[in-house]
Coordinates of C-alpha atoms in Angstrom, one line a residue:
Chain Q
M10 CA 13.9 -23.3 -4.0
A11 CA 12.6 -23.5 -0.5
S12 CA 14.3 -26.9 -0.1
E13 CA 17.9 -25.7 -0.5
T14 CA 20.0 -25.1 2.5
L15 CA 21.6 -21.7 2.6
P16 CA 24.4 -20.5 4.9
A17 CA 23.6 -17.2 6.6
S18 CA 26.6 -15.7 4.9
A19 CA 25.1 -16.5 1.4
V20 CA 21.7 -15.1 2.5
L21 CA 23.4 -11.9 3.7
A22 CA 25.2 -11.5 0.4
E23 CA 22.0 -11.9 -1.5
I24 CA 20.0 -9.5 0.6
T25 CA 22.8 -7.0 0.4
A26 CA 22.8 -7.2 -3.4
M27 CA 19.0 -6.6 -3.4
L28 CA 19.4 -3.6 -1.1
V29 CA 22.1 -2.1 -3.4
E30 CA 19.8 -2.6 -6.3
I31 CA 16.8 -0.9 -4.6
V32 CA 18.7 2.0 -3.0
G33 CA 21.2 2.5 -5.8
D34 CA 25.0 1.9 -5.7
E35 CA 25.6 5.7 -5.7
Y36 CA 24.3 5.7 -2.1
L37 CA 25.1 2.2 -0.8
L38 CA 28.1 -0.1 -1.3
A39 CA 27.8 -3.8 -0.6
D40 CA 30.6 -3.8 1.9
E41 CA 28.8 -1.2 4.1
V42 CA 26.0 -3.7 4.9
T43 CA 26.5 -6.0 7.9
P44 CA 24.1 -8.1 9.9
A45 CA 23.9 -5.2 12.4
T46 CA 22.8 -2.7 9.7
T47 CA 19.2 -1.5 10.5
F48 CA 16.7 -0.7 7.7
N49 CA 15.5 2.6 9.2
E50 CA 18.4 4.0 11.3
D51 CA 21.3 3.0 9.0
L52 CA 19.8 2.7 5.6
A53 CA 16.9 5.1 5.9
L54 CA 14.8 2.7 3.8
E55 CA 11.4 3.9 2.8
S56 CA 8.5 1.6 3.6
I57 CA 7.8 1.2 -0.1
E58 CA 11.4 0.2 -0.6
F59 CA 11.0 -2.5 2.0
V60 CA 7.9 -3.7 0.1
A61 CA 10.1 -4.0 -3.0
L62 CA 12.7 -5.9 -1.0
A63 CA 10.0 -8.3 0.3
E64 CA 9.0 -8.9 -3.3
L65 CA 12.5 -9.8 -4.3
L66 CA 12.9 -12.0 -1.2
H67 CA 9.7 -13.9 -2.0
Q68 CA 10.8 -14.4 -5.6
R69 CA 14.1 -15.7 -4.5
Y70 CA 13.2 -17.9 -1.6
G71 CA 9.6 -18.8 -2.3
D72 CA 6.9 -19.8 0.2
G73 CA 9.1 -22.0 2.3
V74 CA 10.5 -19.1 4.3
D75 CA 7.0 -17.8 5.0
L76 CA 8.1 -14.2 4.8
M77 CA 4.5 -13.0 4.8
G78 CA 3.9 -14.7 8.1
F79 CA 7.1 -13.3 9.6
L80 CA 6.2 -9.8 8.6
A81 CA 2.5 -10.0 9.4
E82 CA 3.3 -10.2 13.1
K83 CA 4.8 -6.7 12.9
D84 CA 3.8 -3.1 12.0
M85 CA 5.9 -1.2 9.5
E86 CA 7.8 0.6 12.2
E87 CA 8.8 -2.7 13.8
V88 CA 9.7 -4.0 10.3
L89 CA 12.0 -1.1 9.6
A90 CA 13.5 -1.2 13.1
M91 CA 14.9 -4.7 12.2
S92 CA 18.4 -5.3 11.3
V93 CA 19.5 -7.0 8.1
G94 CA 20.7 -9.8 10.4
D95 CA 17.2 -10.4 11.7
L96 CA 15.9 -11.0 8.2
V97 CA 19.0 -13.2 7.3
E98 CA 18.4 -15.3 10.4
H99 CA 14.7 -15.9 9.6
I100 CA 15.5 -16.9 6.1
A101 CA 18.5 -19.1 6.9
L102 CA 16.6 -20.8 9.7
S103 CA 13.6 -21.4 7.5
T104 CA 15.6 -22.8 4.6
S105 CA 17.4 -25.1 7.0
R106 CA 14.2 -26.3 8.5
T107 CA 12.7 -27.2 5.1
A108 CA 16.0 -28.6 3.8
P109 CA 16.2 -32.4 3.8
R110 CA 19.5 -32.7 5.8
S111 CA 22.7 -31.0 7.0
A112 CA 20.6 -28.1 8.0
S113 CA 22.2 -27.4 11.4
L114 CA 25.6 -26.7 10.0
S115 CA 24.6 -23.6 8.1
T116 CA 22.6 -21.3 10.3
S117 CA 25.2 -19.4 12.2
L118 CA 25.4 -15.7 11.4
P119 CA 28.7 -14.0 10.7
A120 CA 29.7 -11.6 13.5
A121 CA 28.2 -8.2 13.3
G122 CA 30.7 -5.7 11.9
Chain B
M11 CA 9.7 -4.2 -9.4
A12 CA 6.3 -5.5 -10.6
E13 CA 5.3 -3.1 -13.3
V14 CA 2.0 -3.4 -15.2
L15 CA 1.0 -1.4 -18.2
A16 CA -2.6 -0.2 -18.1
N17 CA -4.5 2.7 -19.6
S18 CA -1.2 3.6 -21.3
L19 CA 0.6 4.0 -18.0
R20 CA 3.2 2.0 -16.0
F21 CA 1.8 1.0 -12.6
H22 CA 3.7 -0.4 -9.7
V23 CA 1.7 -3.4 -8.5
Q24 CA 2.2 -5.8 -5.7
R25 CA 0.1 -9.0 -5.7
L26 CA 0.5 -10.9 -2.4
P27 CA 0.9 -14.6 -2.7
A28 CA -2.6 -16.0 -3.5
P29 CA -4.0 -19.0 -1.8
A30 CA -2.9 -22.2 -3.6
D31 CA -6.3 -22.8 -5.1
P32 CA -8.1 -19.4 -5.3
D33 CA -11.8 -19.5 -5.4
P34 CA -12.9 -17.3 -8.4
S35 CA -16.2 -16.5 -6.9
R36 CA -14.5 -14.8 -3.9
P37 CA -13.7 -11.1 -4.5
V38 CA -10.2 -10.0 -5.0
V39 CA -9.2 -7.4 -2.4
V40 CA -7.8 -4.3 -4.0
F41 CA -6.3 -1.5 -1.9
L42 CA -6.4 2.2 -2.9
H43 CA -4.2 4.6 -1.0
G44 CA -4.5 8.3 -0.3
L45 CA -3.1 11.5 -2.0
V46 CA 0.4 12.8 -2.6
V47 CA 2.6 11.6 0.3
D48 CA 0.9 8.2 0.3
N49 CA 1.6 5.0 -1.6
L50 CA 0.7 1.3 -1.4
S51 CA 3.1 0.6 1.5
S52 CA 0.7 2.2 4.0
F53 CA -1.6 -0.9 3.7
Y54 CA 1.2 -3.5 3.6
C55 CA 1.6 -4.4 7.2
P56 CA -1.7 -3.3 8.8
L57 CA -4.2 -4.8 6.3
A58 CA -2.7 -6.3 3.2
L59 CA -0.5 -9.0 4.7
P60 CA -3.2 -10.0 7.2
A61 CA -5.8 -10.2 4.4
A62 CA -3.5 -12.4 2.3
R63 CA -2.8 -14.6 5.3
A64 CA -6.6 -15.0 5.9
G65 CA -6.9 -16.4 2.4
H66 CA -7.8 -13.4 0.3
E67 CA -6.2 -12.6 -3.1
V68 CA -4.7 -9.2 -2.6
V69 CA -3.7 -6.5 -5.1
L70 CA -1.9 -3.3 -4.1
H71 CA -0.9 -0.6 -6.6
D72 CA 0.5 2.9 -6.5
L73 CA -2.0 5.3 -8.0
R74 CA -1.1 7.3 -11.1
G75 CA 1.8 9.7 -10.2
H76 CA 2.3 8.2 -6.7
G77 CA 4.9 5.9 -5.2
R78 CA 6.7 4.0 -7.9
S79 CA 4.0 4.3 -10.6
E80 CA 4.5 6.6 -13.7
R81 CA 3.8 10.3 -13.2
P82 CA 2.0 11.8 -16.2
A83 CA 1.2 15.5 -16.3
T84 CA -2.6 15.0 -16.3
G85 CA -5.4 12.6 -15.4
Y86 CA -5.8 13.0 -11.6
D87 CA -9.6 13.3 -11.7
A88 CA -11.9 10.6 -10.3
R89 CA -13.1 9.4 -13.7
T90 CA -9.6 8.7 -14.9
A91 CA -8.8 7.0 -11.6
V92 CA -11.7 4.6 -12.1
A93 CA -10.6 4.0 -15.7
D94 CA -7.0 3.3 -14.5
L95 CA -8.4 0.8 -11.9
V96 CA -10.6 -1.0 -14.5
A97 CA -7.7 -1.2 -17.0
L98 CA -5.3 -2.4 -14.3
L99 CA -7.7 -5.2 -13.3
G100 CA -8.0 -6.2 -16.9
A101 CA -4.2 -6.2 -17.4
L102 CA -3.9 -8.5 -14.4
G103 CA -6.5 -10.9 -15.8
L104 CA -9.1 -10.0 -13.2
A105 CA -11.6 -8.2 -15.4
H106 CA -14.3 -10.8 -14.7
R107 CA -13.7 -11.2 -11.0
P108 CA -15.7 -9.4 -8.3
V109 CA -13.5 -7.0 -6.4
H110 CA -13.6 -5.6 -2.9
L111 CA -12.1 -2.1 -2.7
V112 CA -10.4 -0.9 0.4
G113 CA -9.7 2.8 0.2
N114 CA -7.9 5.0 2.7
S115 CA -8.7 8.7 2.8
Y116 CA -9.0 10.0 -0.8
G117 CA -8.5 6.4 -1.9
G118 CA -11.9 5.7 -0.2
T119 CA -13.4 8.5 -2.2
L120 CA -12.1 6.9 -5.4
A121 CA -13.4 3.5 -4.3
L122 CA -16.9 5.0 -3.9
H123 CA -16.7 6.5 -7.4
A124 CA -15.7 3.1 -8.7
A125 CA -18.5 1.4 -7.0
L126 CA -21.1 3.9 -8.3
A127 CA -19.6 3.7 -11.9
R128 CA -19.1 0.0 -12.0
P129 CA -21.6 -1.8 -9.7
D130 CA -21.1 -4.9 -11.8
L131 CA -17.5 -5.0 -10.8
V132 CA -17.4 -3.8 -7.2
A133 CA -18.8 -6.4 -4.7
G134 CA -18.0 -4.6 -1.5
L135 CA -16.3 -1.5 0.0
T136 CA -14.2 -0.8 3.0
L137 CA -13.8 3.0 3.3
L138 CA -11.3 4.4 5.9
E139 CA -11.8 8.1 6.6
P140 CA -13.1 9.0 3.1
P141 CA -13.8 12.6 2.3
L142 CA -17.4 12.4 1.0
S143 CA -19.4 15.6 1.4
G144 CA -19.2 19.0 3.1
P145 CA -16.3 21.4 2.4
W146 CA -13.6 18.7 1.9
V147 CA -12.7 19.8 -1.6
E148 CA -12.0 23.4 -0.5
N149 CA -10.2 22.2 2.6
M150 CA -8.0 19.8 0.6
L151 CA -7.3 22.4 -2.1
D152 CA -6.1 24.8 0.6
T153 CA -3.8 22.2 2.1
L154 CA -2.4 21.1 -1.2
S155 CA -1.9 24.6 -2.5
A156 CA -0.1 25.6 0.6
A157 CA 2.1 22.5 0.3
A158 CA 2.8 23.3 -3.3
L159 CA 4.0 26.8 -2.5
S160 CA 6.2 25.7 0.3
L161 CA 7.8 23.1 -1.9
E162 CA 8.4 25.6 -4.7
D163 CA 10.2 27.9 -2.2
S164 CA 12.5 25.1 -1.0
P165 CA 13.8 23.2 -4.0
V166 CA 15.0 19.7 -3.6
P167 CA 18.8 19.6 -3.1
T168 CA 20.4 17.9 -6.1
E169 CA 23.8 17.2 -4.3
L170 CA 23.1 14.3 -2.0
H171 CA 25.7 12.3 -0.3
S172 CA 23.9 10.4 2.4
L173 CA 21.2 7.8 2.6
R174 CA 19.1 9.9 5.0
L175 CA 19.2 12.9 2.7
R176 CA 18.3 10.6 -0.2
K177 CA 15.1 9.5 1.7
A178 CA 14.0 13.1 2.5
A179 CA 14.7 14.2 -1.0
Q180 CA 12.8 11.4 -2.5
L181 CA 9.7 12.1 -0.4
T182 CA 9.9 15.8 -1.2
A183 CA 10.5 15.3 -4.9
V184 CA 7.4 13.2 -5.3
A185 CA 5.2 15.7 -3.5
D186 CA 6.8 18.6 -5.4
A187 CA 6.4 16.9 -8.8
L188 CA 2.8 16.0 -8.1
L189 CA 1.7 19.3 -6.8
N190 CA 3.7 21.7 -8.9
R191 CA 4.1 19.8 -12.2
T192 CA 0.9 17.9 -12.7
S193 CA -2.8 18.8 -13.0
L194 CA -3.5 17.1 -9.6
I195 CA -4.7 20.3 -7.8
D196 CA -6.8 21.5 -10.7
D197 CA -8.3 18.0 -11.1
I198 CA -9.2 17.8 -7.4
A199 CA -10.9 21.1 -7.8
T200 CA -13.3 19.6 -10.3
S201 CA -14.3 16.8 -7.8
R202 CA -18.0 16.1 -7.7
V203 CA -19.4 16.1 -4.1
F204 CA -21.5 13.0 -3.4
T205 CA -25.2 13.4 -2.7
P206 CA -27.6 11.3 -0.7
G207 CA -29.0 10.0 -4.0
D208 CA -25.6 8.5 -4.8
Y209 CA -25.4 6.7 -1.5
A210 CA -29.0 5.4 -1.9
R211 CA -28.1 3.6 -5.1
L212 CA -25.1 1.9 -3.6
H213 CA -26.2 -1.7 -3.1
C214 CA -22.9 -3.4 -2.1
P215 CA -22.0 -3.9 1.6
V216 CA -19.9 -1.1 3.0
L217 CA -17.8 -0.9 6.1
L218 CA -17.1 2.7 6.8
V219 CA -14.5 3.6 9.4
C220 CA -13.9 7.0 11.0
G221 CA -12.0 8.4 13.8
E222 CA -14.0 9.8 16.7
H223 CA -12.3 13.2 16.3
S224 CA -12.2 13.3 12.6
E225 CA -13.8 16.3 10.8
L226 CA -15.0 13.8 8.2
L227 CA -17.3 12.0 10.7
A228 CA -20.4 14.2 9.8
G229 CA -20.1 13.2 6.2
A230 CA -19.8 9.5 7.3
R231 CA -23.0 9.8 9.3
E232 CA -24.8 11.2 6.3
F233 CA -23.5 8.3 4.2
L234 CA -24.8 5.9 6.9
A235 CA -28.2 7.4 6.8
H236 CA -28.7 6.8 3.1
A237 CA -26.6 3.8 2.0
P238 CA -28.7 0.7 2.3
R239 CA -26.0 -1.7 3.4
C240 CA -23.5 0.4 5.4
V241 CA -22.0 -0.3 8.8
L242 CA -20.2 2.7 10.4
E243 CA -17.4 2.0 12.9
V244 CA -16.2 5.0 14.9
L245 CA -12.8 4.5 16.4
P246 CA -12.6 6.2 19.8
G247 CA -9.8 8.7 20.5
L248 CA -8.6 8.8 16.9
G249 CA -8.6 11.5 14.2
H250 CA -8.0 11.1 10.5
D251 CA -5.1 8.6 10.5
V252 CA -7.0 5.5 11.5
L253 CA -4.8 3.3 9.3
K254 CA -1.7 4.2 11.1
E255 CA -3.0 4.6 14.6
S256 CA -5.3 1.6 15.1
S257 CA -3.9 -1.4 13.3
G258 CA -5.2 -4.1 15.7
V259 CA -8.9 -3.0 16.0
L260 CA -9.0 -1.9 12.4
R261 CA -7.5 -5.2 11.2
T262 CA -10.1 -7.3 13.0
S263 CA -13.0 -5.2 11.7
V264 CA -11.8 -5.2 8.1
L265 CA -11.0 -9.0 8.1
T266 CA -14.4 -9.7 9.6
H267 CA -16.1 -7.6 6.9
L268 CA -14.0 -9.2 4.1
D269 CA -15.1 -12.6 5.3
A270 CA -18.7 -11.7 5.4
V271 CA -18.7 -10.2 1.9
S272 CA -16.9 -13.2 0.5
G273 CA -19.2 -15.6 2.3
A274 CA -22.3 -13.9 1.0
L275 CA -21.0 -14.0 -2.5
V276 CA -20.0 -17.7 -2.4
S277 CA -23.2 -18.9 -0.7

């Protein structure tokens, strides 16, 4: 999985679906999530819910995106202060780096809404 | 969500990606969190991810009734907690692997119970601010009972329309359910206080970490005086919450200790 190239818009859609699954669609609708949405301020995500998200991300994207390394540099406060776009950017860049070719075309993020 | 059935209960478990070729003679690092408002996520950034990155196999789980694990009405005593842990390790296929337990606060107390009950299983301990001796049971019962009453007086709102209310309500609901609708407080009341004789028969290496201003420091010093292989690290300027307040210093100490325990077992 780590060798596929994913456009940032596709990663954003996948992370959004995971967030809706974790938080519940009675609280969060997919079209409310943008790259500028922050985990703590906007979503009020609990740290245990972020751990659940990290698990889903690891299952989906595998070791190639080195999510553990990305998160290990931060404490939980810093992690939850991130925006969805920060995470999308890391994953999109990682998948483009490990993809065999055509990577540079697919890393731009959609504008924050 | 990773759910594992053990001791007839559904546990929320997180196993961090293991090294590509795990060495079965190295202990698996298992984290045990504190009471009521705590869950496995407290360890995630400060210790669990760094331990996994340093090459250790890591298992985190929410204790019975906590976090995203199932919440039965009974079984919050230390003996059942040890049975839960042993059953969980068995369900994960780790029954014959040595484990290193890292316990925070009451999770440290449980880790010590496990090491005394199953010295064949527990190869090492890291205890962060564990309540061990002295009046901790009475103090904790006072705190928990007061919290239980206040939660009873302010019921969780059932009509929620915002994400922020959802978070507050979830945190409150877990505490209310544990304190007012399980045997947790009664079970804590039956806790056995450790004795110097318990410490003396503990032969695995122990890293004990306490805050300089913690009221649990006296108990930690008593432990140090009797446990044959204990190192006590007192973190200056800190109270009880060493896990949250001191990630950098604590991380280095814990990783060094984990490496030493693993190295001693392998060599």
